[in-house]
Structures are given as C-alpha cells and as structure tokens.
Amino acid sequence: MSLYQYAREGNVERLRDALGSDSAAVRKRALELLGELADENDQASIDAIMRAAMGDADEQVRGAAVDALDAIGPDAVEQFLAEVTGSKRSEADWVTAERFARALGAERPELRMAAANALGRLGEPSTLPAVVEALSDPDPRVRLRACQACGAFADPRAIPALIERLEDDPRVRRAAANALGGIATDRALDPLIDLLDDADESIRRIAASALGKANNPRPVEPLARALGDESAIVRNAAVYSVIELLSNVPTKHSHDVRDRVVSELKAADDETVVEPLVEILTQGRQTRQRRNAAWILGRVAEPDSEVAVAALADALADDDAQTAQFAATSLRSLGGTTVETELLGRLDSEHPDDVRAKAVFVLGAIGGQETLNRIEELTNDESKAVRKRAFSAVSKLRAGGV
C-alpha cells in the first residue's frame, strides 16, 4: 500500500514505520504527510518526527521533519527546541520568542530552521532583527525559513535584506519574493517588476500576483507585458493584479490607470484577458474588483464573446447595484447579436423585475426589429419599472429607424 493510501486512511502508524525506509524520498514524503495528519496530542508521531529532525542522515529529510513539526503546531516545535536546548516550555510568549531568537545562532541548522519557523508564527517584534540576520545564514534551508518568517512579520525593516535574497538559491528567491509581496509597500514591490522577466515561472507568477497591491500606476505596463507570458498561470496572475491595481490605486491616479489598463488589455490576446475577468466577475468576493471586471469587460471583450456576455447578463442581478449598472453599460457598449439574443432571454417574468428592466434598457440601445416587437409587448407588463423602460426603449428604437 502506498503512503498516499495510508494518509487517506489516517494510518499514522504506517507512516511512522515508513521513516525507517532506505529511501530518503520515502522518508521525506512520510514526514510531510505526518505533518498534515498528526496533531499535538499524537506524541508518538511527534517523537518520531523529532528523531528524524535530529538524526536522519539526509538534510532534506531533516528539513521536512522540522516543517512537519511546525505544521502540527507550536507545542510540537517547542518540544523540539526544548529537547535540543534543554529549556523549559512553561514561559511567557516573549520569553519563548527571545529563546527562539537565540536558537538562530545554534550550531545545528535544523534547530535554526525550527527557530525561524517558530519566530515567524509568534511575530514578536523585538525578534525581527534576529530573523533578518538569519537571512544571511550559511544554510539555504535556514535562509528559506527566515524569508518565510519575514513574510509573516510583514515589517518593512526586512526589505533590504530580502531584496538581497532575490539573487539566492531558487527556493530562497521564491520565498523572498513572496515575503516582499506580503510586505507590499512600493519599496518592497519595486524589485518585483524586474522579476516579471525572470526565467523561473514560479518567480514570474509570484511577482505578477504581488504587483496588484501597488499604490501607484508604475506596474501597469509591465503587468500588461506579462499578459503575453508563455505561461498561462503567469498571464492569469497578471490579469488579476491589473484589476486589483485598478481597485487599489489612489483616486488621484485612478483615471490615468484606468485608461492605461484598458489600452493595454485591448492589445492583449482576448482569451488571455476575458477568462480571468469573467472569473473575477462571477466568483470574486471583493466588490471593487468585481465592479472593475464588469466595467472592463465591456471595453476589451469581443461583441461575440459568449462567455463574457453571459457573465455580464448574469451580473444584472448582482446584489451590488453599481456592479449591476456597470454590467448593463458594458453590455450596451458591446452590442451585437450575441448581446441581443442573451438579453431577449432575460425578459421573461421568471427573471427579477430589476433584471428585466436593465435588459430592456440595453436592448433599447442595440436592438433590431425582433427586439422592438418583444419590447412593445412589455409596455403592458405588470412591473412599473419594466413598463417605464419599455416605453423609453420603444421610443429610442423607432427614432433609430427600426
């Protein structure tokens, strides 16, 4: 039976047995699964993981053991540190944090790794200088976890040292980029702009994802270039960040950014842009981002894009009135047969009156003879809002020569 099957069954005993395997890869994977399955009451697993952290012949396995203890919880990490240092565990948090900070200077790299993990979790401000210093540790496994801890602190004081780690081992570079993205000040994000051209796909994705947090329009054009990235995950991250940037940028920059965003997105491949915009509109949880997605779709999607039109038509029923209004104006901007057909299907009484009224409003601007015939029937609708829109739409369509 495989380790995966043992994990599915919750068989931690078999996973502990796998720690005696001759294969380092098997031992490492068993530790990763134990970290996911065991809890702080599973002392047998914690003891087995601590033995691996202190005695396994393979450094990657020892590192996996440290991370497994961290995944189980703070008590497991403290047990490990107490076991190695001989310290007491019944201390105030700040005392514990100071002890962990001292452990960053320990001879055993596994102890330094565990200390960095623990300090990131505790977040005691007084220990940040020690964590920043650990970014220069001779062991890349320690530097990796120090980067992750700095990301948890999200303190701008770590920025210069994190920037230096962008030239490090690949895993450390990724952790440093993630940490800078978590700090998210303009000073932290600026170095990530250059990483959009990095050879490492993961680095490009991290940079693209983080740059949407900027408070200035500088990342717009670099993110727009990333819309042509060979990697789909990088392109997707870039679209999300462009929308986030538009949502977060200060008001004084908003008009400039909005114009540049539309210009750059129009120049990109339609499928690359439309799919994530539709996902933001239909599944997003942040109102401002969904509003912007609804607004931009009307300016960058093709009029015959069925997925965009359907998403905008669905958004006519959105709980947020401004999102619904942006969806209506975007449908009007797109126009065409696809929009007309979609909205004619929204006129039936099974749809909410406000949706029907918005559909009539759009159809009054884009419809043809079939639309005119259908809307004329609605001048006797039971809904006052629908009737009002219907009379106005009929008038516009006739005035337009329909």
mmCIF file of C-alpha atoms in Angstrom:
data_model
loop_
_atom_site.group_PDB
_atom_site.id
_atom_site.type_symbol
_atom_site.label_atom_id
_atom_site.label_comp_id
_atom_site.label_asym_id
_atom_site.label_seq_id
_atom_site.Cartn_x
_atom_site.Cartn_y
_atom_site.Cartn_z
ATOM 1 C CA MET A 1 0.000 0.000 0.000
ATOM 2 C CA SER A 2 1.301 3.491 -0.861
ATOM 3 C CA LEU A 3 1.995 6.357 1.540
ATOM 4 C CA TYR A 4 -0.863 8.240 -0.107
ATOM 5 C CA GLN A 5 -3.263 5.430 0.756
ATOM 6 C CA TYR A 6 -2.011 5.328 4.343
ATOM 7 C CA ALA A 7 -2.615 9.077 4.532
ATOM 8 C CA ARG A 8 -6.125 8.734 3.103
ATOM 9 C CA GLU A 9 -6.897 6.158 5.780
ATOM 10 C CA GLY A 10 -5.331 8.329 8.501
ATOM 11 C CA ASN A 11 -2.914 5.496 9.309
ATOM 12 C CA VAL A 12 -0.177 7.473 11.056
ATOM 13 C CA GLU A 13 1.387 4.298 12.476
ATOM 14 C CA ARG A 14 2.238 3.060 8.980
ATOM 15 C CA LEU A 15 3.559 6.480 8.076
ATOM 16 C CA ARG A 16 5.818 6.391 11.137
ATOM 17 C CA ASP A 17 7.043 2.958 10.032
ATOM 18 C CA ALA A 18 7.995 4.494 6.673
ATOM 19 C CA LEU A 19 10.501 6.717 8.458
ATOM 20 C CA GLY A 20 12.723 3.617 8.615
ATOM 21 C CA SER A 21 12.767 3.276 4.819
ATOM 22 C CA ASP A 22 16.103 3.130 2.993
ATOM 23 C CA SER A 23 14.749 5.740 0.574
ATOM 24 C CA ALA A 24 15.238 9.375 1.592
ATOM 25 C CA ALA A 25 12.395 10.359 -0.745
ATOM 26 C CA VAL A 26 10.026 7.972 1.045
ATOM 27 C CA ARG A 27 11.070 9.238 4.476
ATOM 28 C CA LYS A 28 10.644 12.855 3.348
ATOM 29 C CA ARG A 29 7.172 12.231 1.951
ATOM 30 C CA ALA A 30 6.140 10.292 5.067
ATOM 31 C CA LEU A 31 7.157 13.268 7.204
ATOM 32 C CA GLU A 32 5.185 15.686 5.021
ATOM 33 C CA LEU A 33 2.082 13.518 5.400
ATOM 34 C CA LEU A 34 2.601 13.128 9.148
ATOM 35 C CA GLY A 35 2.753 16.915 9.425
ATOM 36 C CA GLU A 36 -0.660 17.090 7.766
ATOM 37 C CA LEU A 37 -2.286 14.268 9.747
ATOM 38 C CA ALA A 38 -0.810 14.300 13.236
ATOM 39 C CA ASP A 39 -1.958 16.696 15.952
ATOM 40 C CA GLU A 40 -0.421 17.989 19.171
ATOM 41 C CA ASN A 41 -1.909 15.073 21.132
ATOM 42 C CA ASP A 42 -0.160 12.489 18.933
ATOM 43 C CA GLN A 43 3.006 12.234 20.989
ATOM 44 C CA ALA A 44 4.188 9.065 19.234
ATOM 45 C CA SER A 45 4.271 10.862 15.892
ATOM 46 C CA ILE A 46 5.876 13.974 17.380
ATOM 47 C CA ASP A 47 8.618 11.844 18.957
ATOM 48 C CA ALA A 48 9.239 10.042 15.666
ATOM 49 C CA ILE A 49 9.427 13.317 13.765
ATOM 50 C CA MET A 50 11.799 14.827 16.334
ATOM 51 C CA ARG A 51 14.095 11.809 15.979
ATOM 52 C CA ALA A 52 14.114 12.343 12.230
ATOM 53 C CA ALA A 53 14.833 16.056 12.674
ATOM 54 C CA MET A 54 17.797 15.338 14.911
ATOM 55 C CA GLY A 55 19.194 12.130 13.465
ATOM 56 C CA ASP A 56 18.285 11.452 9.835
ATOM 57 C CA ALA A 57 21.299 11.207 7.546
ATOM 58 C CA ASP A 58 19.673 13.275 4.787
ATOM 59 C CA GLU A 59 19.441 17.051 5.239
ATOM 60 C CA GLN A 60 16.292 17.312 3.106
ATOM 61 C CA VAL A 61 14.603 14.748 5.336
ATOM 62 C CA ARG A 62 15.687 16.638 8.442
ATOM 63 C CA GLY A 63 14.253 19.799 6.924
ATOM 64 C CA ALA A 64 10.967 18.042 6.166
ATOM 65 C CA ALA A 65 10.842 16.882 9.785
ATOM 66 C CA VAL A 66 11.239 20.441 11.062
ATOM 67 C CA ASP A 67 8.444 21.626 8.764
ATOM 68 C CA ALA A 68 6.243 18.709 9.868
ATOM 69 C CA LEU A 69 6.622 19.774 13.492
ATOM 70 C CA ASP A 70 5.708 23.320 12.501
ATOM 71 C CA ALA A 71 2.645 22.024 10.638
ATOM 72 C CA ILE A 72 1.495 20.094 13.700
ATOM 73 C CA GLY A 73 1.598 23.204 15.837
ATOM 74 C CA PRO A 74 3.576 25.426 18.205
ATOM 75 C CA ASP A 75 3.684 22.876 21.010
ATOM 76 C CA ALA A 76 5.430 20.375 18.749
ATOM 77 C CA VAL A 77 8.035 22.946 17.708
ATOM 78 C CA GLU A 78 8.579 23.998 21.296
ATOM 79 C CA GLN A 79 9.045 20.377 22.307
ATOM 80 C CA PHE A 80 11.751 20.032 19.695
ATOM 81 C CA LEU A 81 13.510 23.231 20.728
ATOM 82 C CA ALA A 82 13.240 22.320 24.402
ATOM 83 C CA GLU A 83 14.595 18.847 23.684
ATOM 84 C CA VAL A 84 17.628 20.221 21.878
ATOM 85 C CA THR A 85 18.306 23.211 24.128
ATOM 86 C CA GLY A 86 17.188 21.715 27.418
ATOM 87 C CA SER A 87 14.972 24.738 28.116
ATOM 88 C CA LYS A 88 11.664 24.827 29.956
ATOM 89 C CA ARG A 89 8.462 25.212 27.974
ATOM 90 C CA SER A 90 6.376 26.993 30.612
ATOM 91 C CA GLU A 91 7.358 30.566 29.679
ATOM 92 C CA ALA A 92 5.669 33.764 28.579
ATOM 93 C CA ASP A 93 5.467 34.217 24.819
ATOM 94 C CA TRP A 94 8.054 36.973 24.734
ATOM 95 C CA VAL A 95 10.478 34.855 26.763
ATOM 96 C CA THR A 96 9.904 31.949 24.389
ATOM 97 C CA ALA A 97 10.449 34.242 21.411
ATOM 98 C CA GLU A 98 13.728 35.509 22.841
ATOM 99 C CA ARG A 99 14.862 31.925 23.407
ATOM 100 C CA PHE A 100 13.992 31.056 19.826
ATOM 101 C CA ALA A 101 15.882 34.142 18.637
ATOM 102 C CA ARG A 102 18.983 32.881 20.459
ATOM 103 C CA ALA A 103 18.460 29.476 18.848
ATOM 104 C CA LEU A 104 19.018 31.129 15.460
ATOM 105 C CA GLY A 105 22.691 31.057 16.404
ATOM 106 C CA ALA A 106 22.715 27.354 17.271
ATOM 107 C CA GLU A 107 25.233 25.032 15.671
ATOM 108 C CA ARG A 108 22.613 22.608 14.312
ATOM 109 C CA PRO A 109 20.928 24.041 11.208
ATOM 110 C CA GLU A 110 17.733 22.089 11.974
ATOM 111 C CA LEU A 111 17.454 23.960 15.242
ATOM 112 C CA ARG A 112 17.918 27.262 13.424
ATOM 113 C CA MET A 113 15.249 26.225 10.920
ATOM 114 C CA ALA A 114 12.784 25.385 13.672
ATOM 115 C CA ALA A 115 13.564 28.659 15.440
ATOM 116 C CA ALA A 116 12.903 30.683 12.266
ATOM 117 C CA ASN A 117 9.580 28.893 11.740
ATOM 118 C CA ALA A 118 8.549 29.496 15.341
ATOM 119 C CA LEU A 119 9.525 33.166 15.320
ATOM 120 C CA GLY A 120 7.505 33.801 12.177
ATOM 121 C CA ARG A 121 4.496 32.297 13.893
ATOM 122 C CA LEU A 122 4.971 34.188 17.182
ATOM 123 C CA GLY A 123 5.556 37.549 15.467
ATOM 124 C CA GLU A 124 7.273 39.130 18.466
ATOM 125 C CA PRO A 125 8.536 42.491 17.077
ATOM 126 C CA SER A 126 11.681 42.526 19.219
ATOM 127 C CA THR A 127 12.955 39.385 17.495
ATOM 128 C CA LEU A 128 12.728 40.713 13.931
ATOM 129 C CA PRO A 129 16.411 41.830 13.831
ATOM 130 C CA ALA A 130 17.492 38.278 14.644
ATOM 131 C CA VAL A 131 15.264 36.885 11.893
ATOM 132 C CA VAL A 132 16.624 39.436 9.402
ATOM 133 C CA GLU A 133 20.148 38.425 10.368
ATOM 134 C CA ALA A 134 19.212 34.802 9.688
ATOM 135 C CA LEU A 135 18.590 35.772 6.070
ATOM 136 C CA SER A 136 22.379 35.573 5.734
ATOM 137 C CA ASP A 137 22.648 32.126 7.362
ATOM 138 C CA PRO A 138 25.139 29.816 5.588
ATOM 139 C CA ASP A 139 22.453 27.120 5.194
ATOM 140 C CA PRO A 140 19.902 27.846 2.429
ATOM 141 C CA ARG A 141 17.255 25.890 4.348
ATOM 142 C CA VAL A 142 17.548 28.383 7.193
ATOM 143 C CA ARG A 143 17.530 31.353 4.806
ATOM 144 C CA LEU A 144 14.373 29.955 3.211
ATOM 145 C CA ARG A 145 12.537 29.791 6.520
ATOM 146 C CA ALA A 146 13.869 33.184 7.594
ATOM 147 C CA CYS A 147 12.347 34.637 4.403
ATOM 148 C CA GLN A 148 9.045 32.978 5.242
ATOM 149 C CA ALA A 149 9.236 34.366 8.782
ATOM 150 C CA CYS A 150 9.876 37.876 7.430
ATOM 151 C CA GLY A 151 6.809 37.463 5.257
ATOM 152 C CA ALA A 152 4.803 36.623 8.371
ATOM 153 C CA PHE A 153 6.161 39.716 10.163
ATOM 154 C CA ALA A 154 5.370 41.858 7.082
ATOM 155 C CA ASP A 155 7.686 44.508 8.503
ATOM 156 C CA PRO A 156 9.311 46.981 6.069
ATOM 157 C CA ARG A 157 12.560 46.809 8.053
ATOM 158 C CA ALA A 158 13.254 43.447 6.408
ATOM 159 C CA ILE A 159 13.032 44.806 2.843
ATOM 160 C CA PRO A 160 16.755 45.479 2.126
ATOM 161 C CA ALA A 161 17.842 42.044 3.323
ATOM 162 C CA LEU A 162 15.006 40.332 1.443
ATOM 163 C CA ILE A 163 15.985 42.102 -1.768
ATOM 164 C CA GLU A 164 19.478 40.637 -1.415
ATOM 165 C CA ARG A 165 17.963 37.173 -1.253
ATOM 166 C CA LEU A 166 16.444 37.625 -4.716
ATOM 167 C CA GLU A 167 19.849 36.509 -6.046
ATOM 168 C CA ASP A 168 19.878 33.352 -3.894
ATOM 169 C CA ASP A 169 19.068 29.669 -4.295
ATOM 170 C CA PRO A 170 15.798 29.204 -6.316
ATOM 171 C CA ARG A 171 13.644 28.223 -3.316
ATOM 172 C CA VAL A 172 15.052 31.077 -1.250
ATOM 173 C CA ARG A 173 14.416 33.522 -4.100
ATOM 174 C CA ARG A 174 10.778 32.450 -4.272
ATOM 175 C CA ALA A 175 10.357 32.815 -0.513
ATOM 176 C CA ALA A 176 11.987 36.263 -0.596
ATOM 177 C CA ALA A 177 9.726 37.388 -3.444
ATOM 178 C CA ASN A 178 6.681 36.094 -1.564
ATOM 179 C CA ALA A 179 7.768 37.949 1.574
ATOM 180 C CA LEU A 180 8.246 41.212 -0.330
ATOM 181 C CA GLY A 181 4.807 40.747 -1.846
ATOM 182 C CA GLY A 182 3.402 40.268 1.650
ATOM 183 C CA ILE A 183 5.001 43.493 2.914
ATOM 184 C CA ALA A 184 3.535 45.184 -0.176
ATOM 185 C CA THR A 185 4.892 48.706 0.223
ATOM 186 C CA ASP A 186 6.005 50.337 -3.011
ATOM 187 C CA ARG A 187 9.623 49.925 -1.877
ATOM 188 C CA ALA A 188 9.039 46.202 -1.396
ATOM 189 C CA LEU A 189 7.195 45.752 -4.686
ATOM 190 C CA ASP A 190 9.503 47.742 -6.970
ATOM 191 C CA PRO A 191 12.150 44.966 -7.221
ATOM 192 C CA LEU A 192 9.429 42.524 -8.271
ATOM 193 C CA ILE A 193 8.793 44.424 -11.506
ATOM 194 C CA ASP A 194 12.091 43.185 -12.939
ATOM 195 C CA LEU A 195 11.189 39.633 -11.903
ATOM 196 C CA LEU A 196 8.331 39.574 -14.422
ATOM 197 C CA ASP A 197 11.040 38.698 -16.972
ATOM 198 C CA ASP A 198 12.707 36.052 -14.797
ATOM 199 C CA ALA A 199 13.482 32.616 -16.249
ATOM 200 C CA ASP A 200 11.732 30.941 -13.296
ATOM 201 C CA GLU A 201 7.996 30.619 -13.959
ATOM 202 C CA SER A 202 7.220 30.498 -10.223
ATOM 203 C CA ILE A 203 9.091 33.760 -9.659
ATOM 204 C CA ARG A 204 7.190 35.444 -12.501
ATOM 205 C CA ARG A 205 3.888 34.233 -11.067
ATOM 206 C CA ILE A 206 4.763 35.475 -7.571
ATOM 207 C CA ALA A 207 5.773 38.869 -8.946
ATOM 208 C CA ALA A 208 2.678 39.162 -11.136
ATOM 209 C CA SER A 209 0.414 38.235 -8.221
ATOM 210 C CA ALA A 210 2.020 40.714 -5.825
ATOM 211 C CA LEU A 211 2.212 43.794 -8.034
ATOM 212 C CA GLY A 212 -1.536 44.379 -7.896
ATOM 213 C CA LYS A 213 -1.010 45.644 -4.348
ATOM 214 C CA ALA A 214 0.961 48.691 -5.538
ATOM 215 C CA ASN A 215 -0.280 52.189 -4.760
ATOM 216 C CA ASN A 216 0.992 53.739 -7.977
ATOM 217 C CA PRO A 217 0.498 53.087 -11.716
ATOM 218 C CA ARG A 218 4.099 52.028 -12.414
ATOM 219 C CA PRO A 219 3.355 48.267 -12.622
ATOM 220 C CA VAL A 220 0.555 48.677 -15.217
ATOM 221 C CA GLU A 221 2.714 48.420 -18.328
ATOM 222 C CA PRO A 222 4.988 45.637 -17.003
ATOM 223 C CA LEU A 223 1.907 43.646 -15.982
ATOM 224 C CA ALA A 224 0.410 44.261 -19.400
ATOM 225 C CA ARG A 225 3.548 42.807 -20.978
ATOM 226 C CA ALA A 226 3.112 39.796 -18.706
ATOM 227 C CA LEU A 227 -0.246 39.177 -20.395
ATOM 228 C CA GLY A 228 1.827 37.776 -23.236
ATOM 229 C CA ASP A 229 3.823 35.427 -20.998
ATOM 230 C CA GLU A 230 4.271 31.876 -22.290
ATOM 231 C CA SER A 231 2.855 30.571 -19.004
ATOM 232 C CA ALA A 232 -0.920 30.546 -18.532
ATOM 233 C CA ILE A 233 -0.600 30.854 -14.744
ATOM 234 C CA VAL A 234 1.553 33.967 -15.109
ATOM 235 C CA ARG A 235 -0.898 35.506 -17.591
ATOM 236 C CA ASN A 236 -3.795 34.755 -15.265
ATOM 237 C CA ALA A 237 -1.985 36.275 -12.279
ATOM 238 C CA ALA A 238 -1.221 39.390 -14.327
ATOM 239 C CA VAL A 239 -4.891 39.972 -15.195
ATOM 240 C CA TYR A 240 -5.924 39.573 -11.566
ATOM 241 C CA SER A 241 -3.254 42.045 -10.494
ATOM 242 C CA VAL A 242 -4.242 44.581 -13.130
ATOM 243 C CA ILE A 243 -7.782 44.520 -11.760
ATOM 244 C CA GLU A 244 -6.547 44.674 -8.175
ATOM 245 C CA LEU A 245 -4.265 47.573 -9.063
ATOM 246 C CA LEU A 246 -7.176 49.422 -10.585
ATOM 247 C CA SER A 247 -9.178 48.805 -7.413
ATOM 248 C CA ASN A 248 -6.437 49.871 -5.003
ATOM 249 C CA VAL A 249 -4.704 52.772 -6.703
ATOM 250 C CA PRO A 250 -5.328 56.199 -5.087
ATOM 251 C CA THR A 251 -8.091 58.333 -6.585
ATOM 252 C CA LYS A 252 -5.659 60.899 -7.977
ATOM 253 C CA HIS A 253 -4.166 58.201 -10.210
ATOM 254 C CA SER A 254 -7.351 56.289 -10.992
ATOM 255 C CA HIS A 255 -8.260 57.966 -14.306
ATOM 256 C CA ASP A 256 -4.746 57.577 -15.700
ATOM 257 C CA VAL A 257 -4.506 53.973 -14.571
ATOM 258 C CA ARG A 258 -7.962 53.109 -15.915
ATOM 259 C CA ASP A 259 -7.097 54.459 -19.380
ATOM 260 C CA ARG A 260 -3.766 52.643 -19.436
ATOM 261 C CA VAL A 261 -5.325 49.394 -18.206
ATOM 262 C CA VAL A 262 -7.955 49.409 -20.945
ATOM 263 C CA SER A 263 -5.367 50.281 -23.583
ATOM 264 C CA GLU A 264 -3.001 47.501 -22.539
ATOM 265 C CA LEU A 265 -5.708 44.886 -22.089
ATOM 266 C CA LYS A 266 -7.145 45.628 -25.517
ATOM 267 C CA ALA A 267 -3.758 44.928 -27.042
ATOM 268 C CA ALA A 268 -3.509 41.532 -25.333
ATOM 269 C CA ASP A 269 -4.871 38.216 -26.531
ATOM 270 C CA ASP A 270 -8.638 38.219 -25.975
ATOM 271 C CA GLU A 271 -8.842 34.764 -24.372
ATOM 272 C CA THR A 272 -5.984 35.566 -22.002
ATOM 273 C CA VAL A 273 -7.834 38.603 -20.689
ATOM 274 C CA VAL A 274 -11.503 37.633 -20.849
ATOM 275 C CA GLU A 275 -11.338 34.321 -18.987
ATOM 276 C CA PRO A 276 -9.869 35.707 -15.730
ATOM 277 C CA LEU A 277 -12.065 38.813 -15.937
ATOM 278 C CA VAL A 278 -15.133 36.586 -16.155
ATOM 279 C CA GLU A 279 -13.848 34.550 -13.218
ATOM 280 C CA ILE A 280 -13.407 37.702 -11.141
ATOM 281 C CA LEU A 281 -16.900 38.902 -12.033
ATOM 282 C CA THR A 282 -18.639 35.582 -11.391
ATOM 283 C CA GLN A 283 -16.627 34.239 -8.455
ATOM 284 C CA GLY A 284 -14.835 37.207 -6.902
ATOM 285 C CA ARG A 285 -15.586 38.279 -3.357
ATOM 286 C CA GLN A 286 -14.235 41.815 -3.433
ATOM 287 C CA THR A 287 -16.872 44.231 -4.653
ATOM 288 C CA ARG A 288 -14.482 46.793 -6.133
ATOM 289 C CA GLN A 289 -12.701 44.156 -8.176
ATOM 290 C CA ARG A 290 -15.979 42.769 -9.481
ATOM 291 C CA ARG A 291 -17.149 46.262 -10.430
ATOM 292 C CA ASN A 292 -13.931 46.856 -12.343
ATOM 293 C CA ALA A 293 -14.163 43.487 -14.062
ATOM 294 C CA ALA A 294 -17.715 44.296 -15.203
ATOM 295 C CA TRP A 295 -16.629 47.709 -16.472
ATOM 296 C CA ILE A 296 -13.510 46.479 -18.290
ATOM 297 C CA LEU A 297 -15.228 43.524 -19.967
ATOM 298 C CA GLY A 298 -17.352 45.955 -21.944
ATOM 299 C CA ARG A 299 -14.212 47.583 -23.295
ATOM 300 C CA VAL A 300 -11.916 44.650 -24.007
ATOM 301 C CA ALA A 301 -14.156 41.672 -24.864
ATOM 302 C CA GLU A 302 -15.271 40.939 -28.412
ATOM 303 C CA PRO A 303 -19.016 41.519 -29.014
ATOM 304 C CA ASP A 304 -19.474 37.854 -29.908
ATOM 305 C CA SER A 305 -17.753 36.541 -26.765
ATOM 306 C CA GLU A 306 -20.495 34.310 -25.388
ATOM 307 C CA VAL A 307 -18.748 33.735 -22.051
ATOM 308 C CA ALA A 308 -18.283 37.470 -21.438
ATOM 309 C CA VAL A 309 -21.813 38.345 -22.498
ATOM 310 C CA ALA A 310 -23.341 35.609 -20.341
ATOM 311 C CA ALA A 311 -21.334 36.709 -17.300
ATOM 312 C CA LEU A 312 -22.365 40.339 -17.756
ATOM 313 C CA ALA A 313 -26.005 39.358 -18.258
ATOM 314 C CA ASP A 314 -25.884 37.322 -15.030
ATOM 315 C CA ALA A 315 -24.389 40.337 -13.262
ATOM 316 C CA LEU A 316 -27.520 42.355 -13.995
ATOM 317 C CA ALA A 317 -28.940 40.584 -10.943
ATOM 318 C CA ASP A 318 -25.936 41.371 -8.758
ATOM 319 C CA ASP A 319 -26.609 42.397 -5.165
ATOM 320 C CA ASP A 320 -24.270 45.344 -5.639
ATOM 321 C CA ALA A 321 -26.186 47.980 -7.612
ATOM 322 C CA GLN A 322 -23.037 49.521 -9.099
ATOM 323 C CA THR A 323 -21.777 46.168 -10.371
ATOM 324 C CA ALA A 324 -25.166 45.557 -11.982
ATOM 325 C CA GLN A 325 -25.108 49.018 -13.546
ATOM 326 C CA PHE A 326 -21.567 48.525 -14.906
ATOM 327 C CA ALA A 327 -22.699 45.203 -16.371
ATOM 328 C CA ALA A 328 -25.582 46.954 -18.146
ATOM 329 C CA THR A 329 -23.382 49.705 -19.585
ATOM 330 C CA SER A 330 -20.809 47.128 -20.700
ATOM 331 C CA LEU A 331 -23.459 45.109 -22.495
ATOM 332 C CA ARG A 332 -24.609 48.286 -24.177
ATOM 333 C CA SER A 333 -21.013 49.056 -25.211
ATOM 334 C CA LEU A 334 -20.547 45.580 -26.681
ATOM 335 C CA GLY A 335 -23.854 45.486 -28.554
ATOM 336 C CA GLY A 336 -24.309 42.980 -31.353
ATOM 337 C CA THR A 337 -26.366 39.875 -31.959
ATOM 338 C CA THR A 338 -24.890 37.868 -29.070
ATOM 339 C CA VAL A 339 -25.867 40.520 -26.521
ATOM 340 C CA GLU A 340 -29.276 40.991 -28.077
ATOM 341 C CA THR A 341 -30.047 37.256 -28.041
ATOM 342 C CA GLU A 342 -28.821 36.862 -24.466
ATOM 343 C CA LEU A 343 -30.914 39.754 -23.169
ATOM 344 C CA LEU A 344 -34.057 38.766 -25.010
ATOM 345 C CA GLY A 345 -33.861 35.592 -22.956
ATOM 346 C CA ARG A 346 -33.898 37.687 -19.770
ATOM 347 C CA LEU A 347 -37.227 39.383 -20.447
ATOM 348 C CA ASP A 348 -39.451 36.553 -19.237
ATOM 349 C CA SER A 349 -41.308 37.040 -15.957
ATOM 350 C CA GLU A 350 -39.230 34.281 -14.324
ATOM 351 C CA HIS A 351 -36.425 36.820 -14.041
ATOM 352 C CA PRO A 352 -36.439 39.581 -11.369
ATOM 353 C CA ASP A 353 -38.084 42.826 -12.433
ATOM 354 C CA ASP A 354 -34.905 44.867 -11.971
ATOM 355 C CA VAL A 355 -33.006 42.487 -14.270
ATOM 356 C CA ARG A 356 -35.743 42.683 -16.905
ATOM 357 C CA ALA A 357 -35.768 46.467 -16.670
ATOM 358 C CA LYS A 358 -31.977 46.664 -17.161
ATOM 359 C CA ALA A 359 -32.208 44.247 -20.077
ATOM 360 C CA VAL A 360 -34.855 46.436 -21.705
ATOM 361 C CA PHE A 361 -32.669 49.496 -21.161
ATOM 362 C CA VAL A 362 -29.753 47.877 -23.018
ATOM 363 C CA LEU A 363 -31.942 46.434 -25.751
ATOM 364 C CA GLY A 364 -33.412 49.870 -26.383
ATOM 365 C CA ALA A 365 -29.942 50.980 -27.476
ATOM 366 C CA ILE A 366 -28.821 47.975 -29.516
ATOM 367 C CA GLY A 367 -31.907 46.030 -30.662
ATOM 368 C CA GLY A 368 -33.465 45.392 -34.025
ATOM 369 C CA GLN A 369 -36.981 44.600 -35.242
ATOM 370 C CA GLU A 370 -37.345 41.422 -33.199
ATOM 371 C CA THR A 371 -36.365 43.318 -30.084
ATOM 372 C CA LEU A 372 -38.818 46.132 -30.867
ATOM 373 C CA ASN A 373 -41.655 43.629 -31.264
ATOM 374 C CA ARG A 374 -40.789 41.927 -27.991
ATOM 375 C CA ILE A 375 -40.416 45.140 -26.010
ATOM 376 C CA GLU A 376 -43.704 46.547 -27.312
ATOM 377 C CA GLU A 377 -45.396 43.651 -25.522
ATOM 378 C CA LEU A 378 -43.782 44.795 -22.279
ATOM 379 C CA THR A 379 -45.486 48.190 -22.336
ATOM 380 C CA ASN A 380 -48.361 46.375 -20.611
ATOM 381 C CA ASP A 381 -46.142 44.496 -18.159
ATOM 382 C CA GLU A 382 -47.239 44.206 -14.531
ATOM 383 C CA SER A 383 -43.971 45.765 -13.379
ATOM 384 C CA LYS A 384 -43.919 49.557 -13.353
ATOM 385 C CA ALA A 385 -40.128 49.600 -13.764
ATOM 386 C CA VAL A 386 -40.293 47.310 -16.791
ATOM 387 C CA ARG A 387 -43.130 49.318 -18.375
ATOM 388 C CA LYS A 388 -41.230 52.567 -17.923
ATOM 389 C CA ARG A 389 -38.107 51.134 -19.556
ATOM 390 C CA ALA A 390 -40.173 49.530 -22.298
ATOM 391 C CA PHE A 391 -41.837 52.822 -23.341
ATOM 392 C CA SER A 392 -38.447 54.528 -23.418
ATOM 393 C CA ALA A 393 -36.848 51.679 -25.386
ATOM 394 C CA VAL A 394 -39.633 51.584 -27.969
ATOM 395 C CA SER A 395 -39.253 55.310 -28.491
ATOM 396 C CA LYS A 396 -35.483 55.032 -28.977
ATOM 397 C CA LEU A 397 -35.704 52.086 -31.346
ATOM 398 C CA ARG A 398 -38.319 53.773 -33.534
ATOM 399 C CA ALA A 399 -36.336 57.001 -33.539
ATOM 400 C CA GLY A 400 -33.349 54.999 -34.691
ATOM 401 C CA GLY A 401 -35.173 53.681 -37.697
ATOM 402 C CA VAL A 402 -36.049 50.202 -36.501
#
